XYZ file of C-alpha atoms in Angstrom:
541
model
C 6.901 -7.354 49.469
C 7.346 -6.938 45.565
C 11.204 -8.433 45.937
C 9.238 -11.552 47.929
C 6.823 -12.097 45.203
C 9.127 -11.780 42.255
C 11.649 -14.529 44.189
C 8.674 -16.754 44.407
C 8.141 -16.489 40.848
C 11.606 -16.921 39.933
C 11.636 -20.084 42.526
C 8.626 -21.353 40.508
C 9.881 -20.863 37.258
C 13.377 -22.532 38.020
C 11.508 -25.498 39.646
C 8.650 -26.013 37.101
C 11.337 -25.742 34.345
C 13.091 -28.520 35.877
C 10.196 -30.646 36.424
C 9.216 -30.187 32.734
C 12.515 -31.044 31.656
C 13.054 -33.965 33.709
C 13.940 -37.085 31.253
C 11.330 -39.776 31.437
C 11.277 -43.280 29.932
C 7.705 -44.052 28.440
C 5.410 -45.883 30.832
C 1.773 -46.703 31.542
C 0.192 -44.232 33.241
C -0.586 -45.148 36.633
C -4.288 -45.534 37.756
C -5.428 -44.562 34.425
C -9.192 -46.036 33.549
C -10.267 -46.645 30.057
C -13.625 -45.536 29.450
C -16.276 -43.207 28.130
C -15.904 -40.492 30.903
C -12.027 -40.677 30.939
C -10.212 -41.765 27.733
C -13.769 -41.622 25.474
C -12.895 -44.418 23.312
C -11.499 -47.645 24.560
C -9.335 -48.791 21.466
C -7.416 -49.556 19.721
C -4.680 -49.279 22.240
C -0.845 -48.012 21.829
C 1.823 -49.988 23.687
C 1.616 -48.007 26.709
C -1.861 -49.260 27.341
C -4.187 -46.067 26.340
C -5.890 -45.314 23.184
C -4.297 -44.648 20.018
C -6.354 -41.778 18.853
C -4.457 -41.297 15.439
C -5.406 -44.873 14.606
C -8.780 -44.468 15.896
C -9.612 -41.312 13.577
C -7.767 -42.759 10.591
C -10.030 -45.787 11.097
C -12.986 -43.818 11.140
C -12.528 -40.760 9.025
C -11.333 -43.442 6.050
C -14.011 -45.686 6.249
C -16.380 -45.710 3.115
C -14.095 -43.572 1.163
C -13.047 -45.258 -2.320
C -9.756 -43.451 -3.806
C -11.661 -42.471 -6.932
C -14.552 -40.646 -5.023
C -11.935 -38.817 -2.453
C -11.090 -35.263 -2.951
C -7.779 -35.538 -1.137
C -6.204 -38.627 -3.358
C -6.860 -36.240 -6.396
C -5.577 -32.881 -5.210
C -2.361 -34.342 -3.773
C -1.415 -34.996 -6.994
C -1.016 -31.066 -7.286
C 1.297 -30.904 -4.159
C 4.708 -29.636 -4.904
C 7.418 -31.449 -3.319
C 9.390 -28.584 -1.711
C 6.158 -27.436 0.269
C 5.159 -30.850 2.165
C 8.761 -32.064 3.044
C 10.336 -35.622 2.306
C 8.923 -37.354 5.560
C 5.283 -36.633 4.773
C 5.825 -37.451 0.978
C 7.384 -40.832 1.739
C 4.652 -41.703 3.961
C 1.935 -40.393 1.832
C 2.962 -42.553 -1.160
C 2.670 -45.478 0.737
C -1.041 -44.784 1.695
C -3.579 -46.608 -0.871
C -4.826 -43.966 -3.413
C -2.137 -41.577 -2.936
C 0.378 -42.983 -4.967
C 0.649 -40.213 -7.529
C 1.177 -37.558 -4.947
C 3.044 -34.667 -6.325
C 2.916 -35.843 -10.158
C 1.435 -32.549 -11.278
C 2.931 -30.328 -8.830
C 1.533 -26.434 -8.361
C 4.407 -24.111 -9.472
C 5.208 -21.196 -6.952
C 3.973 -17.898 -8.663
C 7.628 -16.251 -7.745
C 10.071 -18.991 -8.569
C 13.403 -18.354 -8.256
C 14.943 -15.233 -9.963
C 11.630 -13.698 -9.941
C 11.413 -9.989 -8.539
C 9.362 -10.859 -5.265
C 8.010 -7.274 -4.859
C 6.712 -7.148 -8.433
C 5.238 -10.555 -8.528
C 3.337 -10.003 -5.051
C 2.008 -6.749 -6.418
C 0.723 -8.548 -9.625
C -0.357 -11.318 -7.410
C -3.081 -8.716 -5.182
C -4.061 -6.831 -8.404
C -4.960 -10.530 -10.455
C -7.183 -11.175 -6.994
C -8.944 -8.107 -6.943
C -10.111 -6.838 -10.451
C -10.453 -8.199 -13.896
C -7.386 -8.237 -16.020
C -5.588 -9.077 -19.420
C -2.678 -11.314 -19.522
C -0.159 -8.538 -20.818
C -1.336 -6.222 -17.869
C 0.004 -8.783 -15.309
C 2.618 -10.956 -16.972
C 4.079 -12.786 -14.061
C 0.767 -14.161 -12.924
C 0.034 -14.840 -16.582
C 2.790 -17.052 -16.779
C 2.206 -18.694 -13.583
C -1.392 -19.556 -14.644
C -0.174 -20.820 -18.271
C 2.309 -23.209 -15.975
C -0.174 -24.506 -13.710
C -3.289 -25.333 -16.560
C -2.830 -29.253 -15.472
C -2.580 -28.831 -11.815
C -5.483 -26.542 -11.805
C -7.318 -28.796 -13.977
C -6.627 -31.980 -11.640
C -7.662 -29.559 -8.418
C -10.839 -28.818 -10.136
C -11.866 -32.338 -10.686
C -10.505 -33.151 -7.377
C -13.134 -30.678 -5.899
C -15.832 -31.878 -7.591
C -15.676 -34.926 -5.818
C -18.105 -35.885 -2.804
C -15.616 -37.365 -0.246
C -12.556 -36.399 1.307
C -10.264 -38.147 3.543
C -6.372 -37.674 4.112
C -4.635 -39.873 6.297
C -3.155 -38.683 9.698
C 0.717 -38.357 9.053
C 2.917 -37.143 11.956
C 6.538 -35.830 12.422
C 8.967 -38.488 12.468
C 6.577 -41.327 13.322
C 5.245 -39.293 16.569
C 2.006 -40.904 17.844
C 0.587 -37.575 19.075
C -2.185 -35.694 17.573
C -0.679 -32.415 18.115
C 2.143 -34.002 15.615
C -0.228 -34.697 12.834
C 1.200 -32.740 9.860
C -1.046 -30.546 7.298
C 0.912 -29.140 4.337
C -1.721 -30.500 2.060
C -4.261 -28.345 3.643
C -2.326 -25.179 3.626
C -1.282 -25.724 0.049
C -5.107 -25.342 -0.839
C -4.668 -21.456 -0.221
C -2.176 -21.004 -2.971
C -4.348 -22.960 -5.176
C -7.368 -20.898 -3.979
C -5.214 -17.858 -5.154
C -4.639 -19.298 -8.741
C -7.859 -19.973 -9.073
C -9.315 -16.687 -8.164
C -6.453 -14.997 -10.160
C -7.837 -16.843 -13.090
C -11.501 -16.043 -12.577
C -10.526 -12.478 -12.781
C -8.588 -13.207 -16.090
C -11.646 -14.630 -17.644
C -13.696 -11.756 -16.774
C -11.210 -9.481 -18.105
C -11.414 -11.324 -21.258
C -15.269 -11.560 -21.538
C -15.370 -14.742 -20.310
C -17.858 -14.938 -17.448
C -18.981 -18.553 -17.726
C -15.256 -19.539 -17.246
C -14.956 -17.020 -14.328
C -18.050 -18.889 -12.853
C -16.483 -21.977 -13.047
C -13.559 -21.360 -11.314
C -15.845 -19.424 -8.502
C -17.731 -22.765 -7.981
C -14.211 -24.583 -7.793
C -13.153 -22.312 -4.886
C -16.505 -22.849 -2.728
C -16.171 -26.490 -3.473
C -12.454 -26.548 -2.037
C -13.640 -24.362 1.212
C -16.455 -26.902 1.442
C -14.213 -29.431 1.603
C -11.887 -28.138 4.120
C -14.608 -26.378 6.264
C -15.818 -30.350 6.719
C -12.335 -31.427 7.901
C -11.363 -33.364 10.858
C -8.888 -30.249 12.387
C -9.744 -27.020 13.248
C -6.964 -25.310 11.116
C -8.484 -26.930 8.083
C -11.824 -25.926 8.925
C -10.189 -22.047 9.184
C -8.421 -22.650 6.139
C -11.612 -23.359 4.564
C -13.038 -20.336 5.511
C -10.165 -18.362 4.342
C -10.468 -20.088 1.058
C -14.450 -18.727 1.028
C -13.096 -15.419 1.877
C -10.767 -15.471 -1.389
C -13.901 -16.765 -3.502
C -16.365 -13.808 -2.446
C -14.392 -11.408 -4.124
C -14.552 -12.895 -7.778
C -18.188 -14.196 -6.758
C -19.123 -10.745 -6.128
C -17.535 -9.398 -9.444
C -19.324 -12.128 -11.600
C -22.665 -10.626 -10.044
C -22.072 -7.247 -12.108
C -20.724 -8.936 -14.957
C -22.255 -6.776 -17.660
C -22.379 -9.758 -20.095
C -24.385 -11.801 -18.062
C -28.128 -11.805 -18.416
C -30.371 -12.127 -15.945
C -31.415 -15.400 -16.758
C -27.603 -15.886 -16.536
C -27.509 -14.543 -12.854
C -30.397 -16.218 -11.938
C -28.764 -19.687 -12.900
C -25.737 -18.782 -10.913
C -27.586 -17.930 -8.073
C -29.171 -21.110 -8.095
C -25.993 -23.164 -8.546
C -24.249 -21.162 -5.878
C -27.295 -21.894 -3.255
C -27.236 -25.647 -4.099
C -23.628 -25.897 -3.400
C -23.511 -23.751 -0.131
C -26.728 -25.706 1.078
C -28.641 -24.645 3.961
C -26.554 -23.615 7.077
C -25.833 -26.046 9.406
C -24.291 -26.036 13.220
C -22.002 -29.385 12.599
C -18.896 -28.698 14.367
C -16.931 -31.610 12.179
C -13.585 -30.679 14.085
C -14.577 -30.945 17.550
C -13.904 -34.205 18.302
C -10.397 -34.342 17.196
C -9.577 -31.132 18.918
C -11.293 -32.760 21.973
C -9.171 -36.145 21.225
C -5.888 -33.860 21.111
C -6.310 -32.610 24.687
C -6.755 -35.983 26.073
C -3.955 -37.474 23.830
C -1.973 -34.618 24.949
C -2.618 -35.273 28.873
C -1.574 -39.068 28.154
C 1.349 -38.248 26.391
C 2.634 -36.342 29.053
C 1.442 -38.435 31.749
C 3.299 -41.551 30.521
C 6.673 -39.944 29.147
C 5.905 -40.805 25.590
C 6.553 -37.131 24.285
C 8.261 -34.138 25.699
C 6.466 -31.714 27.476
C 8.774 -28.488 26.418
C 7.872 -30.055 22.706
C 4.028 -30.113 22.962
C 3.639 -27.181 24.820
C 6.704 -24.928 23.768
C 9.622 -23.979 25.526
C 9.774 -23.649 29.386
C 11.318 -20.703 31.578
C 13.805 -18.405 30.153
C 16.119 -15.814 31.778
C 17.362 -12.974 30.016
C 21.188 -12.778 29.090
C 23.570 -12.115 32.003
C 23.346 -8.417 32.765
C 19.827 -8.147 32.057
C 18.255 -7.144 35.494
C 15.149 -5.361 36.789
C 15.143 -2.352 38.635
C 15.505 -4.414 41.781
C 18.503 -6.137 40.611
C 16.816 -9.268 39.991
C 17.012 -11.432 36.853
C 14.464 -10.801 34.006
C 12.451 -13.633 33.264
C 9.692 -14.097 30.547
C 7.304 -15.001 33.076
C 4.715 -16.366 30.288
C 6.952 -18.912 29.493
C 7.544 -19.544 33.055
C 3.918 -20.045 33.559
C 3.572 -22.622 30.469
C 6.533 -24.437 32.452
C 4.423 -24.398 35.361
C 1.254 -25.842 33.647
C 3.323 -28.697 32.028
C 4.255 -29.571 35.749
C 0.710 -29.823 36.776
C 0.000 -31.809 33.894
C 2.030 -34.516 35.665
C 0.142 -34.129 39.233
C -3.496 -35.076 40.283
C -5.553 -37.792 39.301
C -5.259 -38.602 35.662
C -8.814 -39.713 35.579
C -10.346 -36.331 37.129
C -8.214 -34.406 34.264
C -9.466 -36.334 31.454
C -13.032 -36.279 32.997
C -12.891 -32.594 33.298
C -11.725 -32.238 29.753
C -14.726 -34.191 28.724
C -17.223 -31.920 30.656
C -15.541 -29.140 29.432
C -15.729 -30.226 25.573
C -19.326 -31.171 25.919
C -20.442 -28.018 27.267
C -18.858 -25.930 24.414
C -20.123 -28.761 21.788
C -23.361 -27.224 23.137
C -22.674 -24.007 23.050
C -21.238 -24.004 19.349
C -24.294 -25.814 17.920
C -26.675 -22.950 19.234
C -28.208 -21.580 15.944
C -27.567 -17.848 16.733
C -24.292 -16.204 17.167
C -24.987 -13.952 19.823
C -26.136 -16.898 21.576
C -23.127 -18.760 20.514
C -20.925 -16.034 21.855
C -22.870 -15.649 25.075
C -22.810 -19.065 25.774
C -18.747 -19.752 25.074
C -17.845 -16.959 27.020
C -20.116 -18.699 29.953
C -18.168 -21.862 29.732
C -14.890 -20.180 29.459
C -15.839 -18.228 32.996
C -16.966 -21.261 34.765
C -14.662 -23.821 33.608
C -11.101 -21.717 33.824
C -12.095 -19.092 36.211
C -8.970 -19.150 39.088
C -7.829 -22.216 38.473
C -6.099 -21.279 35.002
C -4.319 -18.030 36.070
C -3.337 -15.704 33.433
C -0.002 -14.596 34.912
C 2.926 -15.931 36.997
C 1.817 -13.816 40.266
C -1.429 -15.951 40.024
C -0.069 -19.152 39.380
C 2.400 -18.449 42.427
C -0.551 -17.298 44.379
C -2.551 -20.639 43.718
C 0.364 -23.034 44.006
C 1.841 -21.799 47.395
C -1.263 -20.067 49.227
C -4.242 -22.398 47.631
C -5.964 -25.152 49.818
C -5.739 -28.955 49.263
C -7.574 -28.876 46.053
C -5.282 -26.063 44.476
C -2.985 -28.674 42.673
C -6.104 -30.608 41.391
C -7.813 -27.627 39.970
C -4.735 -26.463 38.431
C -3.649 -30.046 37.088
C -7.238 -30.380 35.445
C -7.483 -27.103 33.533
C -3.984 -26.926 32.415
C -4.441 -28.800 28.910
C -7.867 -26.972 28.225
C -6.313 -23.229 28.572
C -4.264 -24.151 25.593
C -7.619 -24.726 23.304
C -9.580 -22.339 25.061
C -9.352 -19.543 22.876
C -9.794 -21.273 19.849
C -13.627 -21.641 20.446
C -14.369 -17.970 20.579
C -12.068 -16.995 17.416
C -13.744 -20.194 15.310
C -17.148 -18.639 16.358
C -16.135 -15.229 15.192
C -14.478 -16.610 11.979
C -17.709 -18.877 11.089
C -19.937 -15.909 12.074
C -17.902 -13.433 9.421
C -18.568 -16.237 6.558
C -22.189 -17.053 7.347
C -22.941 -13.611 7.063
C -20.833 -12.848 3.796
C -22.835 -16.134 2.227
C -26.122 -14.321 3.319
C -24.741 -11.073 1.999
C -24.130 -12.790 -1.401
C -27.854 -14.245 -1.597
C -28.710 -10.250 -0.728
C -26.806 -9.068 -3.606
C -27.981 -11.409 -5.970
C -31.682 -10.208 -5.570
C -30.452 -6.573 -5.381
C -28.556 -7.010 -8.765
C -31.422 -8.614 -10.286
C -33.870 -5.936 -9.203
C -31.328 -3.347 -10.717
C -31.588 -5.192 -14.042
C -35.012 -5.807 -14.059
C -36.347 -2.221 -13.023
C -33.084 0.007 -13.642
C -32.925 1.064 -10.190
C -31.645 0.006 -7.041
C -33.467 -0.930 -3.819
C -33.735 1.976 -1.820
C -33.625 0.202 1.709
C -34.007 -3.004 4.065
C -37.451 -3.197 3.321
C -37.168 -3.226 -0.322
C -34.358 -5.478 -0.462
C -36.015 -7.877 1.803
C -39.050 -7.722 -0.984
C -36.417 -8.654 -3.670
C -35.073 -11.348 -2.060
C -38.269 -13.023 -1.748
C -39.437 -12.073 -5.142
C -36.074 -13.446 -7.134
C -35.655 -16.401 -4.743
C -38.942 -17.808 -5.861
C -38.194 -16.845 -9.836
C -34.526 -18.621 -9.622
C -36.114 -21.513 -7.709
C -33.962 -20.817 -4.603
C -35.109 -21.672 -1.194
C -34.866 -18.254 0.785
C -32.242 -18.185 2.986
C -32.552 -16.674 6.662
C -31.625 -13.190 5.411
C -31.160 -11.595 9.131
C -27.727 -10.167 10.303
C -26.231 -12.724 12.527
C -24.938 -9.944 14.501
C -27.879 -7.994 15.419
C -31.107 -10.125 14.171
C -32.287 -7.456 12.162
C -32.158 -6.885 8.345
C -29.161 -6.154 6.204
C -28.826 -2.424 5.619
C -28.226 -0.498 2.305
C -26.277 2.837 1.568
C -25.636 3.868 -2.144
C -24.222 6.624 -4.075
C -23.949 7.440 -8.096
C -21.163 4.663 -8.317
C -22.065 1.676 -6.068
C -24.795 0.049 -4.007
C -23.346 -1.460 -0.536
C -25.256 -4.228 1.091
C -23.610 -4.494 4.634
C -23.827 -6.073 8.053
C -22.780 -4.333 11.084
C -20.205 -6.439 11.774
C -18.766 -7.868 15.233
C -18.940 -4.347 16.895
C -22.688 -4.628 16.605
C -22.903 -1.086 15.204
C -23.214 0.372 11.626
C -20.473 2.277 10.127
C -22.591 3.335 7.453
C -21.304 0.646 4.882
C -17.353 1.132 5.970
C -15.472 -1.865 6.319
C -11.804 -2.537 7.563
C -9.465 0.010 6.551
C -11.577 2.380 5.734
C -11.957 4.211 9.120
C -10.785 3.688 12.760
C -12.961 0.929 14.063
C -14.928 0.335 11.172
C -15.656 -3.377 10.441
C -19.061 -3.815 8.527
C -18.799 -6.632 6.544
C -20.214 -5.584 2.804
C -20.674 -6.483 -0.748
C -19.974 -3.315 -3.432
C -22.215 -3.539 -6.623
C -20.533 -0.978 -8.883
C -22.988 1.332 -11.037
C -21.795 3.360 -13.649
C -25.367 4.577 -14.590
C -28.792 2.858 -15.085
C -28.245 2.428 -18.895
C -25.375 -0.326 -18.031
C -28.203 -2.614 -17.040
C -28.611 -5.474 -19.296
C -32.287 -5.773 -20.759
C -35.266 -5.862 -18.399
C -36.478 -9.181 -17.016
C -40.161 -9.539 -18.993
């Protein structure tokens, strides 16, 4: 029996690989209906008669964004040529407002000839604690070389709007081919700003450090509100980078209570109220539709869009029954690509639209636990047996399914490639919302310490401090509940530190221990270091 199933899988792998690899000339999609229930948008249309989603997004995203108010026109001046590629740069330079792209390039912290191991160690240190130039000379030189680029990035971040033209690989017309080197470069800028903030703290320039922290959060905001999920996630990563120097600024001994209150006010205004606007979802939705139509029309190779197909191990690689070893995961992808070409294309598009509408509603829920449950429910309803997790299930569904088996597999083949992203993104967003709330709580805890010479003792005292100092700092009290439980944040302390923490994704308290501090520990924490009570600044009158 096992040999029969494996033989069926091998047959499926080879047939689907052959199907997926068949060369096609681009052609209109047979039977396609243009409309809100299928293609969602009705124009502009490409030469094959279906919507040009890239042109549509470029038109909408760029509408009303003047070059002198656009974050990306200024930021792209700091892009290094070697990181963006010749094709991308040539096309970017021809876009209005981007004529100066790569004119003030940010240099690498480890250029040719640098001891990479030493540079990496110094970079890690520079982003974790206050330091002086003679302690970390590689990073100090790097920051010195990039002064102009960082100044321009700071100016760019202060702009209110953001639009970067969608540029694809070698003129491809599919959304999955859009290049985002400018988005990825923001990570390097964030590392430099974090290192510079800690250098400023090490040299006693707390206000300069805080300016870089604010720029970091502005950079994060531009990316988090971007049109693609990858940009959104990079924004979350930048926000995580910003958190570390922000926490260091909290315990800056040179900052008076009035200065801390001002910083809290500035940060609150920048972070703004929590919203559930998912700006990247439309583009990701369009990507599923565009992917389906590109494959159905033969305008893009399935193997390029979905990865390599069936792979058979080198000669001589056999299983214990003498059959060739096959990478069934890749065979499964090949089978899915075959399914994309079968069934009613309008049914496949409508199914994707229903799926994304349900996911959009789930992601809009204000509570993390409710979002998590709703996303899991949608995944179960729409995936189920129609999208098998391994080749044996695919074989069974294809060869032993009823008359609807092919249609069901065809409809769900695209969304499977995007399904996991929703749960992952919800998890990442929950962390950043939690860390922002914790930062608010930490400001109140630090101001209490400065005022009373002692720390808050428990969650009740922390909540009272948040309410008191929110009013004093003219900050609207944020929601201070732990998103993972709906309860208050927790407190633990010793003679050297106060820890304000959330229980994290595992839903239980690990006593303020975070990643790497114990098996399974994932509390999200803000650590306020203490030497002794006498280190507090003068009390608030």
